[in-house]
Tab-separated table of N, CA and C in Angstrom:
chain	number	residue	atom	x	y	z
P	1	UNK	N	-5.948	208.312	274.672
P	1	UNK	CA	-6.721	209.473	275.088
P	1	UNK	C	-6.471	209.751	276.572
P	2	UNK	N	-6.450	210.997	276.914
P	2	UNK	CA	-6.238	211.426	278.283
P	2	UNK	C	-7.389	210.959	279.167
P	3	UNK	N	-7.063	210.491	280.382
P	3	UNK	CA	-8.129	210.109	281.305
P	3	UNK	C	-8.917	211.361	281.688
P	4	UNK	N	-10.227	211.238	281.886
P	4	UNK	CA	-11.035	212.406	282.240
P	4	UNK	C	-10.524	213.078	283.518
P	5	UNK	N	-10.496	214.403	283.493
P	5	UNK	CA	-9.933	215.189	284.582
P	5	UNK	C	-11.009	216.015	285.276
P	6	UNK	N	-10.709	216.375	286.497
P	6	UNK	CA	-11.559	217.273	287.260
P	6	UNK	C	-11.111	218.704	286.978
P	7	UNK	N	-12.071	219.600	286.752
P	7	UNK	CA	-11.763	221.000	286.486
P	7	UNK	C	-12.457	221.883	287.520
P	8	UNK	N	-11.828	223.004	287.830
P	8	UNK	CA	-12.390	223.995	288.741
P	8	UNK	C	-12.428	225.340	288.038
P	9	UNK	N	-13.599	225.950	288.023
P	9	UNK	CA	-13.772	227.294	287.469
P	9	UNK	C	-13.862	228.257	288.634
P	10	UNK	N	-13.028	229.294	288.607
P	10	UNK	CA	-13.018	230.295	289.672
P	10	UNK	C	-13.340	231.646	289.048
P	11	UNK	N	-14.603	232.024	289.162
P	11	UNK	CA	-15.081	233.292	288.615
P	11	UNK	C	-16.394	233.643	289.286
P	12	UNK	N	-16.727	234.901	289.232
P	12	UNK	CA	-17.993	235.334	289.805
P	12	UNK	C	-19.164	234.781	289.019
P	13	UNK	N	-20.360	234.847	289.623
P	13	UNK	CA	-21.549	234.356	288.929
P	13	UNK	C	-21.836	235.216	287.693
P	14	UNK	N	-22.435	234.591	286.706
P	14	UNK	CA	-22.798	235.338	285.512
P	14	UNK	C	-22.603	234.527	284.256
P	15	UNK	N	-22.633	235.210	283.128
P	15	UNK	CA	-22.601	234.529	281.837
P	15	UNK	C	-21.254	233.856	281.568
P	16	UNK	N	-20.153	234.440	282.023
P	16	UNK	CA	-18.847	233.805	281.819
P	16	UNK	C	-18.817	232.457	282.528
P	17	UNK	N	-19.213	232.445	283.784
P	17	UNK	CA	-19.222	231.205	284.560
P	17	UNK	C	-20.130	230.162	283.903
P	18	UNK	N	-21.330	230.567	283.538
P	18	UNK	CA	-22.278	229.629	282.913
P	18	UNK	C	-21.739	229.082	281.601
P	19	UNK	N	-21.140	229.949	280.801
P	19	UNK	CA	-20.587	229.514	279.523
P	19	UNK	C	-19.438	228.534	279.685
P	20	UNK	N	-18.566	228.804	280.656
P	20	UNK	CA	-17.444	227.903	280.903
P	20	UNK	C	-17.920	226.539	281.396
P	21	UNK	N	-18.880	226.544	282.307
P	21	UNK	CA	-19.427	225.281	282.798
P	21	UNK	C	-20.039	224.497	281.638
P	22	UNK	N	-20.841	225.166	280.841
P	22	UNK	CA	-21.488	224.490	279.712
P	22	UNK	C	-20.464	223.910	278.741
P	23	UNK	N	-19.430	224.672	278.464
P	23	UNK	CA	-18.425	224.211	277.510
P	23	UNK	C	-17.606	223.046	278.068
P	24	UNK	N	-17.136	223.179	279.293
P	24	UNK	CA	-16.287	222.131	279.857
P	24	UNK	C	-17.038	220.822	280.082
P	25	UNK	N	-18.307	220.909	280.452
P	25	UNK	CA	-19.058	219.676	280.706
P	25	UNK	C	-19.311	218.873	279.432
P	26	UNK	N	-19.129	219.479	278.273
P	26	UNK	CA	-19.308	218.744	277.015
P	26	UNK	C	-18.028	218.090	276.536
P	27	UNK	N	-16.903	218.412	277.168
P	27	UNK	CA	-15.617	217.881	276.715
P	27	UNK	C	-15.367	216.492	277.307
P	28	UNK	N	-15.027	215.512	276.478
P	28	UNK	CA	-14.773	214.163	276.999
P	28	UNK	C	-13.555	214.104	277.922
P	29	UNK	N	-12.665	215.082	277.837
P	29	UNK	CA	-11.470	215.108	278.689
P	29	UNK	C	-11.798	215.542	280.119
P	30	UNK	N	-12.997	216.074	280.339
P	30	UNK	CA	-13.393	216.595	281.642
P	30	UNK	C	-14.398	215.647	282.296
P	31	UNK	N	-14.034	215.141	283.460
P	31	UNK	CA	-14.892	214.225	284.216
P	31	UNK	C	-15.995	214.986	284.948
P	32	UNK	N	-15.625	216.092	285.583
P	32	UNK	CA	-16.580	216.890	286.350
P	32	UNK	C	-16.043	218.310	286.459
P	33	UNK	N	-16.962	219.247	286.712
P	33	UNK	CA	-16.609	220.654	286.834
P	33	UNK	C	-17.097	221.172	288.182
P	34	UNK	N	-16.181	221.742	288.934
P	34	UNK	CA	-16.505	222.408	290.193
P	34	UNK	C	-16.469	223.911	289.956
P	35	UNK	N	-17.181	224.662	290.785
P	35	UNK	CA	-17.205	226.124	290.652
P	35	UNK	C	-16.960	226.755	292.013
P	36	UNK	N	-16.094	227.757	292.033
P	36	UNK	CA	-15.855	228.569	293.224
P	36	UNK	C	-15.979	230.029	292.808
P	37	UNK	N	-16.585	230.823	293.672
P	37	UNK	CA	-16.796	232.230	293.337
P	37	UNK	C	-15.914	233.174	294.136
P	38	UNK	N	-15.059	232.616	295.000
P	38	UNK	CA	-14.136	233.448	295.765
P	38	UNK	C	-12.850	232.678	296.028
P	39	UNK	N	-11.798	233.411	296.350
P	39	UNK	CA	-10.470	232.830	296.500
P	39	UNK	C	-10.398	231.759	297.578
P	40	UNK	N	-10.932	232.029	298.756
P	40	UNK	CA	-10.811	231.063	299.853
P	40	UNK	C	-11.524	229.753	299.513
P	41	UNK	N	-12.672	229.841	298.875
P	41	UNK	CA	-13.398	228.635	298.471
P	41	UNK	C	-12.602	227.867	297.415
P	42	UNK	N	-11.988	228.588	296.500
P	42	UNK	CA	-11.199	227.938	295.451
P	42	UNK	C	-10.035	227.159	296.049
P	43	UNK	N	-9.323	227.764	296.979
P	43	UNK	CA	-8.172	227.098	297.589
P	43	UNK	C	-8.602	225.871	298.397
P	44	UNK	N	-9.731	225.970	299.091
P	44	UNK	CA	-10.251	224.801	299.814
P	44	UNK	C	-10.606	223.671	298.851
P	45	UNK	N	-11.257	224.023	297.755
P	45	UNK	CA	-11.665	223.003	296.781
P	45	UNK	C	-10.447	222.333	296.148
P	46	UNK	N	-9.413	223.106	295.871
P	46	UNK	CA	-8.202	222.508	295.294
P	46	UNK	C	-7.567	221.559	296.294
P	47	UNK	N	-7.486	221.965	297.548
P	47	UNK	CA	-6.911	221.098	298.584
P	47	UNK	C	-7.715	219.816	298.746
P	48	UNK	N	-9.029	219.926	298.690
P	48	UNK	CA	-9.904	218.776	298.908
P	48	UNK	C	-10.022	217.850	297.699
P	49	UNK	N	-10.062	218.418	296.496
P	49	UNK	CA	-10.401	217.635	295.302
P	49	UNK	C	-9.259	217.454	294.309
P	50	UNK	N	-8.206	218.240	294.432
P	50	UNK	CA	-7.032	218.154	293.553
P	50	UNK	C	-7.384	218.142	292.063
P	51	UNK	N	-8.043	219.185	291.576
P	51	UNK	CA	-8.369	219.217	290.146
P	51	UNK	C	-7.098	219.291	289.298
P	52	UNK	N	-7.156	218.727	288.127
P	52	UNK	CA	-6.031	218.790	287.192
P	52	UNK	C	-5.972	220.147	286.506
P	53	UNK	N	-7.115	220.843	286.468
P	53	UNK	CA	-7.228	222.072	285.703
P	53	UNK	C	-8.014	223.114	286.484
P	54	UNK	N	-7.493	224.347	286.507
P	54	UNK	CA	-8.193	225.466	287.126
P	54	UNK	C	-8.293	226.584	286.089
P	55	UNK	N	-9.513	227.086	285.900
P	55	UNK	CA	-9.731	228.269	285.072
P	55	UNK	C	-10.021	229.411	286.025
P	56	UNK	N	-9.152	230.413	286.040
P	56	UNK	CA	-9.191	231.479	287.027
P	56	UNK	C	-9.380	232.831	286.355
P	57	UNK	N	-10.449	233.525	286.728
P	57	UNK	CA	-10.753	234.850	286.190
P	57	UNK	C	-9.897	235.888	286.916
P	58	UNK	N	-9.127	236.670	286.171
P	58	UNK	CA	-8.285	237.705	286.779
P	58	UNK	C	-9.119	238.800	287.443
P	59	UNK	N	-10.396	238.856	287.155
P	59	UNK	CA	-11.263	239.866	287.762
P	59	UNK	C	-11.931	239.340	289.033
P	60	UNK	N	-11.323	238.348	289.659
P	60	UNK	CA	-11.834	237.802	290.904
P	60	UNK	C	-11.974	238.925	291.927
P	61	UNK	N	-13.055	238.899	292.681
P	61	UNK	CA	-13.340	239.949	293.665
P	61	UNK	C	-12.142	240.184	294.573
P	62	UNK	N	-11.878	241.442	294.847
P	62	UNK	CA	-10.784	241.804	295.732
P	62	UNK	C	-9.422	241.753	295.068
P	63	UNK	N	-9.388	241.644	293.751
P	63	UNK	CA	-8.117	241.562	293.023
P	63	UNK	C	-7.200	240.480	293.585
P	64	UNK	N	-7.779	239.343	293.921
P	64	UNK	CA	-7.031	238.255	294.552
P	64	UNK	C	-6.497	237.220	293.566
P	65	UNK	N	-6.799	237.352	292.303
P	65	UNK	CA	-6.461	236.303	291.345
P	65	UNK	C	-4.957	236.049	291.261
P	66	UNK	N	-4.162	237.084	291.236
P	66	UNK	CA	-2.714	236.899	291.160
P	66	UNK	C	-2.174	236.143	292.360
P	67	UNK	N	-2.641	236.495	293.548
P	67	UNK	CA	-2.208	235.810	294.770
P	67	UNK	C	-2.686	234.363	294.777
P	68	UNK	N	-3.900	234.136	294.310
P	68	UNK	CA	-4.437	232.768	294.248
P	68	UNK	C	-3.599	231.928	293.287
P	69	UNK	N	-3.277	232.474	292.140
P	69	UNK	CA	-2.470	231.756	291.156
P	69	UNK	C	-1.109	231.387	291.752
P	70	UNK	N	-0.463	232.335	292.399
P	70	UNK	CA	0.846	232.051	293.008
P	70	UNK	C	0.740	230.957	294.063
P	71	UNK	N	-0.313	230.993	294.865
P	71	UNK	CA	-0.486	229.969	295.893
P	71	UNK	C	-0.748	228.599	295.280
P	72	UNK	N	-1.573	228.560	294.239
P	72	UNK	CA	-1.835	227.287	293.563
P	72	UNK	C	-0.528	226.695	293.049
P	73	UNK	N	0.269	227.501	292.381
P	73	UNK	CA	1.515	227.011	291.789
P	73	UNK	C	2.537	226.616	292.855
P	74	UNK	N	2.498	227.276	294.012
P	74	UNK	CA	3.423	226.923	295.100
P	74	UNK	C	2.998	225.630	295.788
P	75	UNK	N	1.702	225.462	296.028
P	75	UNK	CA	1.214	224.310	296.796
P	75	UNK	C	0.885	223.095	295.930
P	76	UNK	N	0.404	223.327	294.724
P	76	UNK	CA	-0.006	222.242	293.823
P	76	UNK	C	0.566	222.506	292.426
P	77	UNK	N	1.863	222.406	292.257
P	77	UNK	CA	2.493	222.787	290.990
P	77	UNK	C	2.032	221.973	289.786
P	78	UNK	N	1.486	220.797	290.006
P	78	UNK	CA	0.995	219.968	288.906
P	78	UNK	C	-0.351	220.442	288.371
P	79	UNK	N	-1.034	221.324	289.082
P	79	UNK	CA	-2.340	221.812	288.643
P	79	UNK	C	-2.153	222.799	287.496
P	80	UNK	N	-2.785	222.505	286.384
P	80	UNK	CA	-2.714	223.401	285.223
P	80	UNK	C	-3.645	224.586	285.453
P	81	UNK	N	-3.143	225.792	285.239
P	81	UNK	CA	-3.944	226.999	285.450
P	81	UNK	C	-4.090	227.782	284.157
P	82	UNK	N	-5.340	227.938	283.744
P	82	UNK	CA	-5.667	228.794	282.607
P	82	UNK	C	-6.249	230.073	283.186
P	83	UNK	N	-5.644	231.183	282.851
P	83	UNK	CA	-6.093	232.474	283.356
P	83	UNK	C	-6.943	233.155	282.291
P	84	UNK	N	-8.048	233.728	282.745
P	84	UNK	CA	-8.943	234.480	281.868
P	84	UNK	C	-8.699	235.955	282.159
P	85	UNK	N	-8.074	236.632	281.216
P	85	UNK	CA	-7.641	238.017	281.413
P	85	UNK	C	-8.492	238.980	280.603
P	86	UNK	N	-8.541	240.229	281.075
P	86	UNK	CA	-9.280	241.270	280.363
P	86	UNK	C	-8.428	242.014	279.351
P	87	UNK	N	-7.121	241.847	279.404
P	87	UNK	CA	-6.257	242.555	278.472
P	87	UNK	C	-4.805	242.151	278.638
P	88	UNK	N	-3.942	242.844	277.911
P	88	UNK	CA	-2.523	242.506	277.874
P	88	UNK	C	-1.858	242.694	279.242
P	89	UNK	N	-2.217	243.717	279.984
P	89	UNK	CA	-1.610	243.938	281.301
P	89	UNK	C	-1.878	242.757	282.225
P	90	UNK	N	-3.130	242.315	282.266
P	90	UNK	CA	-3.465	241.149	283.092
P	90	UNK	C	-2.793	239.886	282.561
P	91	UNK	N	-2.682	239.775	281.259
P	91	UNK	CA	-2.007	238.626	280.659
P	91	UNK	C	-0.557	238.572	281.136
P	92	UNK	N	0.126	239.695	281.128
P	92	UNK	CA	1.516	239.747	281.573
P	92	UNK	C	1.638	239.415	283.063
P	93	UNK	N	0.713	239.934	283.869
P	93	UNK	CA	0.714	239.632	285.303
P	93	UNK	C	0.536	238.130	285.539
P	94	UNK	N	-0.387	237.533	284.800
P	94	UNK	CA	-0.666	236.106	284.951
P	94	UNK	C	0.531	235.260	284.528
P	95	UNK	N	1.147	235.633	283.439
P	95	UNK	CA	2.327	234.894	282.979
P	95	UNK	C	3.450	234.995	284.004
P	96	UNK	N	3.641	236.180	284.580
P	96	UNK	CA	4.677	236.373	285.594
P	96	UNK	C	4.388	235.571	286.863
P	97	UNK	N	3.104	235.345	287.150
P	97	UNK	CA	2.710	234.599	288.353
P	97	UNK	C	2.715	233.084	288.145
P	98	UNK	N	2.975	232.631	286.922
P	98	UNK	CA	3.099	231.198	286.689
P	98	UNK	C	1.965	230.522	285.942
P	99	UNK	N	1.118	231.286	285.282
P	99	UNK	CA	0.009	230.686	284.529
P	99	UNK	C	0.538	229.727	283.459
P	100	UNK	N	-0.179	228.634	283.274
P	100	UNK	CA	0.177	227.693	282.214
P	100	UNK	C	-0.312	228.187	280.858
P	101	UNK	N	-1.413	228.935	280.877
P	101	UNK	CA	-1.970	229.520	279.653
P	101	UNK	C	-2.809	230.730	280.052
P	102	UNK	N	-2.884	231.690	279.156
P	102	UNK	CA	-3.699	232.878	279.388
P	102	UNK	C	-4.565	233.103	278.159
P	103	UNK	N	-5.853	233.262	278.393
P	103	UNK	CA	-6.785	233.591	277.324
P	103	UNK	C	-7.379	234.959	277.614
P	104	UNK	N	-7.337	235.833	276.635
P	104	UNK	CA	-7.947	237.145	276.805
P	104	UNK	C	-9.431	237.007	276.478
P	105	UNK	N	-10.255	237.509	277.392
P	105	UNK	CA	-11.709	237.365	277.248
P	105	UNK	C	-12.165	237.857	275.882
P	106	UNK	N	-13.110	237.096	275.348
P	106	UNK	CA	-13.552	237.294	273.981
P	106	UNK	C	-12.975	236.202	273.091
P	107	UNK	N	-12.180	235.300	273.710
P	107	UNK	CA	-11.561	234.194	272.994
P	107	UNK	C	-12.638	233.311	272.378
P	108	UNK	N	-12.251	232.631	271.319
P	108	UNK	CA	-13.161	231.684	270.675
P	108	UNK	C	-13.231	230.403	271.488
P	109	UNK	N	-14.384	229.771	271.452
P	109	UNK	CA	-14.568	228.506	272.167
P	109	UNK	C	-13.529	227.485	271.726
P	110	UNK	N	-13.214	227.465	270.457
P	110	UNK	CA	-12.224	226.517	269.942
P	110	UNK	C	-10.852	226.733	270.570
P	111	UNK	N	-10.524	227.969	270.891
P	111	UNK	CA	-9.242	228.271	271.532
P	111	UNK	C	-9.202	227.687	272.947
P	112	UNK	N	-10.300	227.826	273.683
P	112	UNK	CA	-10.368	227.243	275.022
P	112	UNK	C	-10.258	225.725	274.951
P	113	UNK	N	-10.996	225.111	274.047
P	113	UNK	CA	-10.965	223.653	273.897
P	113	UNK	C	-9.547	223.188	273.568
P	114	UNK	N	-8.895	223.860	272.630
P	114	UNK	CA	-7.534	223.475	272.242
P	114	UNK	C	-6.560	223.643	273.403
P	115	UNK	N	-6.725	224.699	274.186
P	115	UNK	CA	-5.847	224.946	275.331
P	115	UNK	C	-6.030	223.864	276.389
P	116	UNK	N	-7.280	223.532	276.702
P	116	UNK	CA	-7.568	222.475	277.677
P	116	UNK	C	-6.989	221.150	277.191
P	117	UNK	N	-7.241	220.813	275.947
P	117	UNK	CA	-6.738	219.552	275.394
P	117	UNK	C	-5.217	219.494	275.461
P	118	UNK	N	-4.561	220.598	275.126
P	118	UNK	CA	-3.104	220.630	275.144
P	118	UNK	C	-2.561	220.436	276.559
P	119	UNK	N	-3.104	221.164	277.513
P	119	UNK	CA	-2.621	221.049	278.887
P	119	UNK	C	-2.859	219.659	279.459
P	120	UNK	N	-4.035	219.116	279.233
P	120	UNK	CA	-4.341	217.791	279.771
P	120	UNK	C	-3.557	216.692	279.064
P	121	UNK	N	-3.224	216.892	277.805
P	121	UNK	CA	-2.437	215.876	277.090
P	121	UNK	C	-0.991	215.867	277.569
P	122	UNK	N	-0.544	216.934	278.219
P	122	UNK	CA	0.812	216.953	278.779
P	122	UNK	C	0.961	215.874	279.844
P	123	UNK	N	-0.119	215.585	280.570
P	123	UNK	CA	-0.092	214.518	281.572
P	123	UNK	C	0.214	213.193	280.914
P	124	UNK	N	-0.412	212.959	279.774
P	124	UNK	CA	-0.240	211.714	279.054
P	124	UNK	C	1.183	211.575	278.538
P	125	UNK	N	1.805	212.715	278.198
P	125	UNK	CA	3.170	212.710	277.658
P	125	UNK	C	4.205	212.766	278.782
P	126	UNK	N	3.757	212.590	280.031
P	126	UNK	CA	4.699	212.614	281.133
P	126	UNK	C	4.998	214.019	281.605
P	127	UNK	N	4.019	214.896	281.475
P	127	UNK	CA	4.187	216.294	281.862
P	127	UNK	C	4.170	216.505	283.342
P	128	UNK	N	3.790	217.691	283.754
P	128	UNK	CA	3.929	218.138	285.138
P	128	UNK	C	2.927	217.526	286.108
P	129	UNK	N	1.867	216.920	285.643
P	129	UNK	CA	0.810	216.458	286.565
P	129	UNK	C	1.250	215.194	287.275
P	130	UNK	N	1.394	215.295	288.568
P	130	UNK	CA	1.728	214.134	289.406
P	130	UNK	C	1.337	214.461	290.829
P	131	UNK	N	0.775	213.499	291.517
P	131	UNK	CA	0.343	213.762	292.895
P	131	UNK	C	1.395	213.354	293.871
Protein backbone atom coordinates (compact mmCIF):
# COMPACT_ATOMS: atom_id res chain seq x y z
CA UNK A 1 0.00 0.00 0.00
CA UNK A 2 1.14 3.52 -0.76
CA UNK A 3 2.50 5.47 2.20
CA UNK A 4 0.08 8.22 3.28
CA UNK A 5 0.64 11.44 1.34
CA UNK A 6 0.14 15.11 1.99
CA UNK A 7 -2.43 16.80 -0.27
CA UNK A 8 -3.07 20.47 -1.03
CA UNK A 9 -6.42 21.78 -2.24
CA UNK A 10 -6.26 25.10 -4.08
CA UNK A 11 -9.74 26.55 -4.54
CA UNK A 12 -11.88 29.34 -3.24
CA UNK A 13 -14.02 28.88 -0.15
CA UNK A 14 -17.32 27.13 -0.60
CA UNK A 15 -18.95 23.77 -1.16
CA UNK A 16 -16.31 22.48 -3.60
CA UNK A 17 -13.52 23.11 -1.10
CA UNK A 18 -15.50 21.59 1.78
CA UNK A 19 -16.43 18.54 -0.27
CA UNK A 20 -12.86 17.93 -1.38
CA UNK A 21 -11.53 18.25 2.16
CA UNK A 22 -14.18 15.87 3.47
CA UNK A 23 -13.49 13.33 0.76
CA UNK A 24 -9.70 13.40 0.93
CA UNK A 25 -9.55 13.21 4.72
CA UNK A 26 -11.39 9.87 4.57
CA UNK A 27 -8.89 8.29 2.19
CA UNK A 28 -6.22 6.09 3.83
CA UNK A 29 -3.74 7.21 1.14
CA UNK A 30 -3.94 10.80 2.44
CA UNK A 31 -2.05 11.70 5.62
CA UNK A 32 -3.22 15.31 5.84
CA UNK A 33 -4.96 17.95 3.73
CA UNK A 34 -3.85 21.56 3.42
CA UNK A 35 -5.98 24.29 1.85
CA UNK A 36 -4.95 27.43 -0.02
CA UNK A 37 -7.40 29.93 -1.46
CA UNK A 38 -5.01 31.92 -3.64
CA UNK A 39 -2.03 31.29 -5.90
CA UNK A 40 0.69 32.89 -3.77
CA UNK A 41 -0.39 30.95 -0.68
CA UNK A 42 -0.48 27.72 -2.67
CA UNK A 43 3.06 28.18 -3.98
CA UNK A 44 4.35 28.98 -0.48
CA UNK A 45 2.66 25.89 0.95
CA UNK A 46 4.13 23.67 -1.77
CA UNK A 47 7.61 25.06 -1.12
CA UNK A 48 7.24 24.59 2.63
CA UNK A 49 5.41 21.25 2.82
CA UNK A 50 6.13 19.46 -0.49
CA UNK A 51 2.73 17.78 -0.92
CA UNK A 52 2.62 14.73 -3.17
CA UNK A 53 -0.74 15.82 -4.57
CA UNK A 54 -2.29 19.16 -5.51
CA UNK A 55 -5.93 19.61 -6.50
CA UNK A 56 -6.16 22.92 -8.35
CA UNK A 57 -9.40 24.65 -9.37
CA UNK A 58 -9.09 26.25 -12.82
CA UNK A 59 -11.45 28.97 -11.59
CA UNK A 60 -8.83 30.28 -9.17
CA UNK A 61 -9.25 34.03 -8.63
CA UNK A 62 -7.47 36.15 -11.19
CA UNK A 63 -7.34 33.33 -13.74
CA UNK A 64 -4.01 32.27 -12.23
CA UNK A 65 -4.53 28.51 -12.28
CA UNK A 66 -2.70 27.88 -15.55
CA UNK A 67 0.33 29.89 -14.42
CA UNK A 68 0.30 28.17 -11.02
CA UNK A 69 0.19 24.74 -12.67
CA UNK A 70 3.13 25.60 -14.94
CA UNK A 71 5.15 26.87 -11.98
CA UNK A 72 4.39 23.77 -9.91
CA UNK A 73 5.50 21.49 -12.74
CA UNK A 74 8.66 23.55 -13.35
CA UNK A 75 9.73 23.79 -9.69
CA UNK A 76 8.34 20.54 -8.24
CA UNK A 77 7.87 18.12 -11.16
CA UNK A 78 7.24 15.17 -8.84
CA UNK A 79 4.09 16.82 -7.45
CA UNK A 80 0.99 15.23 -8.93
CA UNK A 81 -1.54 17.84 -10.08
CA UNK A 82 -5.22 17.12 -10.52
CA UNK A 83 -7.00 20.00 -12.20
CA UNK A 84 -10.67 20.70 -11.58
CA UNK A 85 -12.05 22.17 -14.79
CA UNK A 86 -15.39 23.69 -15.73
CA UNK A 87 -15.38 22.32 -19.27
CA UNK A 88 -13.46 20.99 -22.24
CA UNK A 89 -11.64 24.28 -22.97
CA UNK A 90 -10.21 24.40 -19.45
CA UNK A 91 -9.42 20.69 -19.65
CA UNK A 92 -7.36 21.27 -22.80
CA UNK A 93 -5.57 24.25 -21.22
CA UNK A 94 -4.72 22.18 -18.14
CA UNK A 95 -3.44 19.26 -20.19
CA UNK A 96 -1.27 21.63 -22.24
CA UNK A 97 0.13 23.13 -19.01
CA UNK A 98 1.20 19.72 -17.68
CA UNK A 99 -1.67 18.45 -15.53
CA UNK A 100 -1.35 14.84 -14.43
CA UNK A 101 -5.14 14.45 -14.49
CA UNK A 102 -8.13 16.65 -15.24
CA UNK A 103 -11.59 16.19 -13.80
CA UNK A 104 -14.50 18.18 -15.15
CA UNK A 105 -16.62 19.50 -12.29
CA UNK A 106 -19.63 17.36 -11.63
CA UNK A 107 -17.36 14.30 -11.54
CA UNK A 108 -18.36 11.37 -9.38
CA UNK A 109 -16.62 10.93 -6.05
CA UNK A 110 -15.47 7.50 -7.19
CA UNK A 111 -13.67 9.10 -10.14
CA UNK A 112 -11.73 11.42 -7.82
CA UNK A 113 -10.84 8.54 -5.49
CA UNK A 114 -9.65 6.39 -8.41
CA UNK A 115 -7.59 9.26 -9.84
CA UNK A 116 -5.92 9.97 -6.48
CA UNK A 117 -5.21 6.28 -5.92
CA UNK A 118 -3.74 5.92 -9.41
CA UNK A 119 -1.46 8.93 -9.13
CA UNK A 120 -0.23 8.05 -5.65
CA UNK A 121 0.35 4.41 -6.62
CA UNK A 122 2.73 5.62 -9.34
CA UNK A 123 5.15 6.51 -6.52
CA UNK A 124 5.06 2.93 -5.34
CA UNK A 125 5.76 1.69 -8.88
CA UNK A 126 8.79 3.96 -9.16
CA UNK A 127 6.95 6.84 -10.79
CA UNK A 128 7.75 10.52 -10.90
CA UNK A 129 7.61 11.31 -7.17
CA UNK A 130 11.09 11.89 -5.80
CA UNK A 131 12.53 14.66 -3.67
